[in-house]
Coordinates of C-alpha atoms in Angstrom, one line a residue:
X1 CA -30.3 -171.9 64.9
X2 CA -31.9 -168.9 66.6
X3 CA -31.2 -169.3 70.3
X4 CA -30.1 -167.0 73.0
X5 CA -27.0 -169.2 73.5
X6 CA -25.9 -168.3 69.9
X7 CA -23.9 -165.1 70.3
X8 CA -24.8 -163.6 67.0
X9 CA -28.5 -164.2 67.7
X10 CA -28.0 -162.1 70.8
X11 CA -26.5 -159.4 68.6
X12 CA -29.5 -159.6 66.2
X13 CA -31.9 -159.6 69.2
X14 CA -30.3 -156.6 70.8
X15 CA -30.5 -154.7 67.6
X16 CA -34.2 -155.6 67.2
X17 CA -34.8 -154.4 70.8
X18 CA -33.2 -151.1 70.1
X19 CA -35.5 -150.6 67.1
X20 CA -38.5 -151.5 69.2
X21 CA -37.6 -148.9 71.8
X22 CA -37.5 -146.3 69.1
X23 CA -40.9 -147.3 67.9
X24 CA -42.3 -147.3 71.4
X25 CA -40.8 -143.9 72.2
X26 CA -42.3 -142.5 69.1
X27 CA -45.7 -143.8 70.2
X28 CA -45.1 -142.0 73.5
X29 CA -44.3 -138.8 71.6
X30 CA -40.6 -138.5 72.1
X31 CA -37.4 -139.3 70.2
X32 CA -33.6 -139.5 70.9
X33 CA -31.7 -136.4 71.9
X34 CA -28.1 -136.0 73.0
X35 CA -27.6 -135.4 76.7
X36 CA -26.6 -137.0 80.0
X37 CA -27.8 -140.5 80.6
X38 CA -28.4 -139.6 84.3
X39 CA -26.7 -142.5 86.0
X40 CA -28.5 -145.2 84.1
X41 CA -27.0 -148.6 84.9
X42 CA -24.5 -149.7 82.3
X43 CA -24.5 -146.4 80.4
X44 CA -20.8 -145.6 81.0
X45 CA -19.7 -149.1 79.8
X46 CA -21.9 -148.9 76.7
X47 CA -20.5 -145.4 75.9
X48 CA -17.0 -146.8 76.2
X49 CA -17.7 -149.8 74.0
X50 CA -19.3 -147.6 71.3
X51 CA -16.4 -145.2 71.4
X52 CA -14.0 -148.2 70.9
X53 CA -15.9 -149.4 67.9
X54 CA -13.9 -147.5 65.2
X55 CA -10.7 -149.0 66.6
X56 CA -12.1 -152.5 66.6
X57 CA -13.3 -152.1 63.0
X58 CA -9.9 -150.9 61.8
X59 CA -8.1 -153.7 63.6
X60 CA -10.5 -156.3 62.2
X61 CA -10.0 -154.9 58.7
X62 CA -6.2 -154.6 59.0
X63 CA -5.8 -158.2 60.3
X64 CA -8.5 -159.7 58.1
X65 CA -10.1 -160.9 61.3
X66 CA -13.9 -160.7 61.2
X67 CA -14.0 -162.7 64.5
X68 CA -12.7 -159.6 66.3
X69 CA -15.7 -157.7 65.0
X70 CA -18.0 -160.5 65.9
X71 CA -16.7 -160.6 69.5
X72 CA -17.0 -156.9 69.8
X73 CA -20.6 -156.9 68.6
X74 CA -21.4 -159.6 71.2
X75 CA -19.8 -157.5 73.9
X76 CA -21.9 -154.5 72.8
X77 CA -25.1 -156.6 72.7
X78 CA -24.4 -158.0 76.1
X79 CA -23.9 -154.4 77.4
X80 CA -26.9 -152.9 75.8
X81 CA -29.5 -155.6 76.8
X82 CA -29.4 -154.8 80.5
X83 CA -29.4 -151.1 79.8
X84 CA -32.6 -151.1 77.6
X85 CA -35.1 -151.3 80.5
X86 CA -33.9 -147.9 81.7
X87 CA -34.8 -146.2 78.4
X88 CA -38.5 -145.7 78.4
X89 CA -40.5 -144.0 81.2
X90 CA -42.5 -146.3 83.5
X91 CA -46.1 -146.0 84.4
X92 CA -47.4 -142.4 84.5
X93 CA -43.8 -141.0 84.4
X94 CA -43.4 -138.4 81.7
X95 CA -40.5 -138.6 79.2
X96 CA -37.5 -136.6 80.5
X97 CA -34.3 -135.4 79.0
X98 CA -32.6 -138.4 80.6
X99 CA -35.0 -140.7 78.7
X100 CA -34.3 -139.0 75.5
X101 CA -30.5 -139.3 76.1
X102 CA -30.8 -143.0 77.0
X103 CA -32.8 -143.5 73.8
X104 CA -30.1 -141.8 71.8
X105 CA -27.5 -144.1 73.4
X106 CA -29.7 -147.2 72.6
X107 CA -30.1 -145.9 69.0
X108 CA -26.3 -145.5 68.6
X109 CA -25.8 -149.0 69.9
X110 CA -28.4 -150.3 67.5
X111 CA -26.6 -148.6 64.6
X112 CA -23.3 -150.1 65.6
X113 CA -24.9 -153.6 65.8
X114 CA -26.6 -153.2 62.5
X115 CA -23.5 -151.9 60.7
X116 CA -21.3 -154.7 62.2
X117 CA -23.8 -157.4 61.3
X118 CA -24.0 -156.0 57.8
X119 CA -20.2 -156.2 57.5
X120 CA -20.3 -159.8 58.6
X121 CA -23.0 -160.5 55.9
X122 CA -25.8 -161.1 58.5
X123 CA -29.1 -159.3 58.3
X124 CA -30.2 -157.0 61.2
X125 CA -34.0 -157.2 61.2
X126 CA -36.1 -154.6 63.1
X127 CA -38.3 -157.4 64.4
X128 CA -37.4 -160.9 65.6

């Protein structure tokens, strides 16, 4: 059942939101670029979780424990969802280097979520 209370639905939803941000940014004429995320709420936590992803993948594979990967994906999704409103410029604001860097971080989170879902045999749609 697709409900927000279902943790893997939240992962799929977070992935779809990251893809929507990329589409919306393209409509605004900018794309992701590496750089400082300029104090965006939750950015440091998200960077740490994404940096920990290879270790979690290796541990899940070594121990044949897909539940470890699933829990990590839920943690990433729960960290990325509150971060996403900081990505796009608001109102008449012009896209800045910080917006581009935040978009790159959201894109990286989306890639981690999609890859992890794929390993679990779950699709990661661009739209929900």
